[in-house]
Amino acid sequence: MPGITTERKAHFAAVKVAGAVLGLVSMLCGVSASAALSEAGFPAIPIRAESHPVEHQAIATNQVALVQYNSGHRSEAVKVWQSLAEQGDTEAQFTLAVLYNRGDGGVAKDMIEAVRWYRRAAEQGHVIAQYNLGVLYATGTGVARDLNAAAQWWRMAALQGHTEAQFNLGLYYAEGTGVKQDPAEAVKWWAIAAKQGYAAAQFNLGLMYMKGEGVDENQDEAVRLWRLSADQGFNQAITVLKVLHLTP
């Protein structure tokens, strides 16, 4: 890949002035990037052959409920999930939370109940529940807005490899939202998400390298990251490369 030539310095200066770290573009992943929580894994309940017999029985019961749900017997399915959730089954707890969020299966939409079940699942390590609970705290939906709590739940999900949580946690560190501002921590989390192919993280990480924030300035690395982001069709990266007269 060609380096940054002298004649492009003026373009880089312009990008440095105009470039701003991309915000929570995927904070609410799933159905909509701006209006829906993540529902990854719903309503499919995976069967794990290595499960403990008691857990395996719960998974099998979840599968029965899933068949009922998909065949139109949704109220019966909800009863099964409710029973399993009360017994501590994390997948059932997550499913109930999604149903309360949707107002589906004969369950009235109730974000307070959604928060309750997301929390129950999140406390047991359900990664998507942890991410969604962070979203709810960040937006003040069904719970009092608490940016520090949002960051804490995203950290838990990020440590389990959840890319959107890693991206959002990076943004909070970059801006000092809910946590003490720390550009190096922002770089750390965006780098982890970028390695997993998350285009927005690749773009923001490129900006950090270009500006030398939280990491040593490296314009070639910035361009490399923007190319990776642009290869996924990320418009901001494509635009920056065009400004620099570099092909995406």
Coordinates of C-alpha atoms in Angstrom, one line a residue:
M1 CA 0.0 0.0 0.0
P2 CA 1.4 3.4 -0.9
G3 CA 2.4 5.7 1.9
I4 CA 1.2 9.3 2.5
T5 CA 3.0 11.6 0.1
T6 CA 3.9 15.2 0.8
E7 CA 1.2 16.6 -1.5
R8 CA -1.4 14.9 0.7
K9 CA -0.4 16.6 3.9
A10 CA -2.8 19.5 3.3
H11 CA -5.6 17.0 2.9
F12 CA -4.7 15.3 6.1
A13 CA -4.6 18.6 7.9
A14 CA -8.2 19.2 6.7
V15 CA -9.3 15.8 7.9
K16 CA -7.7 16.4 11.3
V17 CA -9.7 19.6 11.7
A18 CA -12.9 18.2 10.4
G19 CA -12.6 14.6 11.5
A20 CA -14.7 13.6 14.5
V21 CA -14.9 10.3 16.2
L22 CA -18.0 8.5 15.0
G23 CA -20.7 8.2 17.6
L24 CA -22.9 5.4 18.7
V25 CA -23.9 4.4 15.2
S26 CA -24.6 0.8 16.3
M27 CA -25.4 1.3 19.9
L28 CA -28.8 -0.4 19.3
C29 CA -27.8 -3.3 17.2
G30 CA -30.3 -5.8 15.8
V31 CA -33.4 -4.9 13.9
S32 CA -32.6 -1.2 13.7
A33 CA -29.4 0.6 14.4
S34 CA -31.2 3.4 16.2
A35 CA -34.5 2.0 17.6
A36 CA -34.2 -1.6 18.6
L37 CA -32.3 -3.7 21.0
S38 CA -30.3 -6.7 19.9
E39 CA -32.4 -9.8 19.5
A40 CA -29.5 -12.1 18.3
G41 CA -30.3 -15.6 19.3
F42 CA -34.1 -15.0 19.5
P43 CA -36.2 -17.1 19.1
A44 CA -33.6 -19.8 18.3
I45 CA -32.5 -21.7 21.4
P46 CA -29.3 -23.7 20.6
I47 CA -29.0 -27.3 21.8
R48 CA -25.6 -28.1 23.4
A49 CA -24.9 -31.8 23.5
E50 CA -22.4 -31.3 26.3
S51 CA -24.9 -29.7 28.6
H52 CA -25.5 -31.0 32.1
P53 CA -28.6 -33.3 32.2
V54 CA -30.6 -30.7 34.1
E55 CA -29.6 -28.0 31.8
H56 CA -30.2 -30.2 28.8
Q57 CA -33.8 -30.8 30.0
A58 CA -34.3 -27.0 30.2
I59 CA -32.9 -26.6 26.7
A60 CA -35.2 -29.3 25.4
T61 CA -38.2 -27.5 27.1
N62 CA -37.0 -24.3 25.5
Q63 CA -37.2 -26.0 22.1
V64 CA -40.7 -27.2 22.8
A65 CA -41.7 -23.6 23.6
L66 CA -40.0 -22.5 20.4
V67 CA -42.0 -24.9 18.3
Q68 CA -45.2 -23.6 19.9
Y69 CA -44.2 -20.0 19.3
N70 CA -43.4 -20.6 15.7
S71 CA -46.6 -22.6 15.1
G72 CA -48.7 -19.7 16.4
H73 CA -49.3 -21.0 19.9
R74 CA -47.5 -18.1 21.4
S75 CA -49.3 -17.7 24.7
E76 CA -48.5 -21.3 25.5
A77 CA -44.9 -20.7 24.6
V78 CA -44.7 -17.7 26.9
K79 CA -46.0 -19.8 29.8
V80 CA -43.2 -22.3 29.3
W81 CA -40.6 -19.6 29.0
Q82 CA -42.0 -17.8 32.1
S83 CA -41.7 -21.0 34.1
L84 CA -38.1 -21.7 32.9
A85 CA -37.1 -18.1 33.5
E86 CA -38.4 -18.2 37.1
Q87 CA -36.2 -21.3 37.6
G88 CA -33.2 -19.4 36.4
D89 CA -32.8 -20.4 32.8
T90 CA -30.9 -17.6 31.1
E91 CA -32.2 -18.2 27.5
A92 CA -35.8 -18.1 28.8
Q93 CA -35.0 -15.0 30.7
F94 CA -33.6 -13.3 27.6
T95 CA -36.5 -14.5 25.5
L96 CA -39.0 -13.0 28.0
A97 CA -37.1 -9.7 28.0
V98 CA -37.4 -9.6 24.2
L99 CA -41.1 -10.4 24.3
Y100 CA -41.7 -7.6 26.9
N101 CA -39.7 -5.3 24.7
R102 CA -41.7 -6.2 21.6
G103 CA -45.1 -6.6 23.3
D104 CA -45.4 -10.0 21.7
G105 CA -46.8 -13.5 22.4
G106 CA -49.8 -12.1 24.3
V107 CA -47.4 -10.1 26.6
A108 CA -48.1 -6.4 26.8
K109 CA -45.1 -4.2 26.0
D110 CA -43.5 -3.4 29.3
M111 CA -39.9 -2.0 29.4
I112 CA -39.7 -2.2 33.2
E113 CA -40.3 -6.0 32.9
A114 CA -37.9 -6.2 30.0
V115 CA -35.2 -4.6 32.1
R116 CA -35.9 -7.0 34.9
W117 CA -35.5 -10.0 32.8
Y118 CA -32.5 -8.6 30.9
R119 CA -30.9 -8.0 34.3
R120 CA -31.6 -11.6 35.5
A121 CA -30.0 -13.0 32.4
A122 CA -27.1 -10.5 32.4
E123 CA -26.2 -11.3 35.9
Q124 CA -25.8 -14.9 34.9
G125 CA -23.4 -13.9 32.0
H126 CA -25.8 -13.7 29.0
V127 CA -23.7 -11.5 26.7
I128 CA -26.6 -10.1 24.6
A129 CA -28.6 -9.3 27.8
Q130 CA -25.5 -7.5 29.2
Y131 CA -25.2 -5.5 26.0
N132 CA -28.9 -4.7 25.9
L133 CA -29.0 -3.7 29.6
G134 CA -26.2 -1.3 28.8
V135 CA -28.3 0.2 26.0
L136 CA -31.3 0.7 28.3
Y137 CA -29.1 2.4 30.9
A138 CA -27.6 4.6 28.2
T139 CA -30.9 5.7 26.9
G140 CA -32.9 5.7 30.1
T141 CA -35.4 3.2 28.8
G142 CA -37.3 1.3 31.4
V143 CA -34.7 2.4 34.0
A144 CA -33.2 5.7 35.2
R145 CA -30.5 6.8 32.8
D146 CA -27.1 5.9 34.2
L147 CA -24.1 6.2 31.9
N148 CA -21.7 4.6 34.4
A149 CA -24.0 1.6 34.6
A150 CA -24.2 1.4 30.8
A151 CA -20.4 1.4 30.7
Q152 CA -20.2 -1.3 33.3
W153 CA -22.6 -3.6 31.4
W154 CA -20.9 -3.0 28.1
R155 CA -17.6 -3.8 29.7
M156 CA -18.9 -7.2 30.8
A157 CA -20.2 -7.9 27.3
A158 CA -17.1 -6.5 25.7
L159 CA -14.9 -8.9 27.7
Q160 CA -17.0 -11.7 26.2
G161 CA -16.2 -10.5 22.7
H162 CA -19.4 -8.5 21.9
T163 CA -18.2 -6.1 19.2
E164 CA -20.9 -3.5 19.6
A165 CA -20.2 -3.4 23.3
Q166 CA -16.5 -3.0 22.6
F167 CA -17.2 -0.2 20.1
N168 CA -19.5 1.7 22.5
L169 CA -17.1 1.3 25.4
G170 CA -14.4 2.7 23.2
L171 CA -16.6 5.7 22.5
Y172 CA -17.3 6.3 26.2
Y173 CA -13.6 6.3 26.9
A174 CA -12.9 8.6 24.0
E175 CA -15.5 11.1 25.1
G176 CA -15.3 10.6 28.9
T177 CA -18.9 9.5 29.1
G178 CA -19.8 7.4 32.1
V179 CA -16.1 6.8 32.6
K180 CA -13.0 8.9 33.0
Q181 CA -11.8 10.1 29.6
D182 CA -8.9 7.8 28.4
P183 CA -8.0 7.9 24.7
A184 CA -5.7 4.9 25.2
E185 CA -8.6 2.8 26.5
A186 CA -10.7 4.0 23.6
V187 CA -7.9 2.8 21.2
K188 CA -7.7 -0.5 23.1
W189 CA -11.4 -1.4 22.7
W190 CA -11.7 -0.1 19.1
A191 CA -8.6 -2.2 18.2
I192 CA -10.2 -5.3 19.6
A193 CA -13.5 -4.6 17.7
A194 CA -11.6 -3.7 14.6
K195 CA -9.7 -7.0 14.6
Q196 CA -13.1 -8.7 14.6
G197 CA -14.0 -6.7 11.4
Y198 CA -16.2 -4.1 12.9
A199 CA -16.2 -1.3 10.3
A200 CA -17.1 1.6 12.6
A201 CA -14.3 0.7 15.0
Q202 CA -11.9 0.4 12.1
F203 CA -12.9 3.9 11.0
N204 CA -12.6 5.5 14.5
L205 CA -9.3 3.7 15.2
G206 CA -8.0 5.2 12.0
L207 CA -8.9 8.6 13.2
M208 CA -7.0 8.0 16.4
Y209 CA -3.9 6.9 14.5
M210 CA -4.3 9.9 12.2
K211 CA -4.6 12.4 15.1
G212 CA -2.1 10.6 17.4
E213 CA -4.7 10.3 20.2
G214 CA -4.2 7.5 22.6
V215 CA -1.6 6.0 20.2
D216 CA 1.4 7.2 18.3
E217 CA 0.5 9.0 15.1
N218 CA 0.7 6.7 12.1
Q219 CA -0.9 7.9 9.0
D220 CA -0.2 4.7 7.0
E221 CA -2.0 2.7 9.7
A222 CA -4.9 5.1 9.6
V223 CA -5.2 4.6 5.9
R224 CA -4.9 0.9 6.2
L225 CA -7.8 0.9 8.7
W226 CA -9.9 3.2 6.6
R227 CA -9.4 0.9 3.6
L228 CA -10.6 -2.1 5.7
S229 CA -13.6 -0.1 6.8
A230 CA -14.3 1.1 3.2
D231 CA -14.1 -2.4 1.9
Q232 CA -17.2 -3.1 3.9
G233 CA -19.0 -0.2 2.4
F234 CA -18.6 2.1 5.4
N235 CA -19.5 5.5 3.9
Q236 CA -17.4 7.7 6.3
A237 CA -14.3 5.7 5.4
I238 CA -15.0 5.9 1.7
T239 CA -15.4 9.7 2.0
V240 CA -12.2 10.2 3.9
L241 CA -10.2 8.2 1.4
K242 CA -11.7 10.3 -1.4
V243 CA -10.8 13.5 0.4
L244 CA -7.2 12.2 0.5
H245 CA -7.3 11.2 -3.2
L246 CA -6.9 7.6 -2.3
T247 CA -9.0 5.0 -3.9
P248 CA -11.2 3.1 -1.4

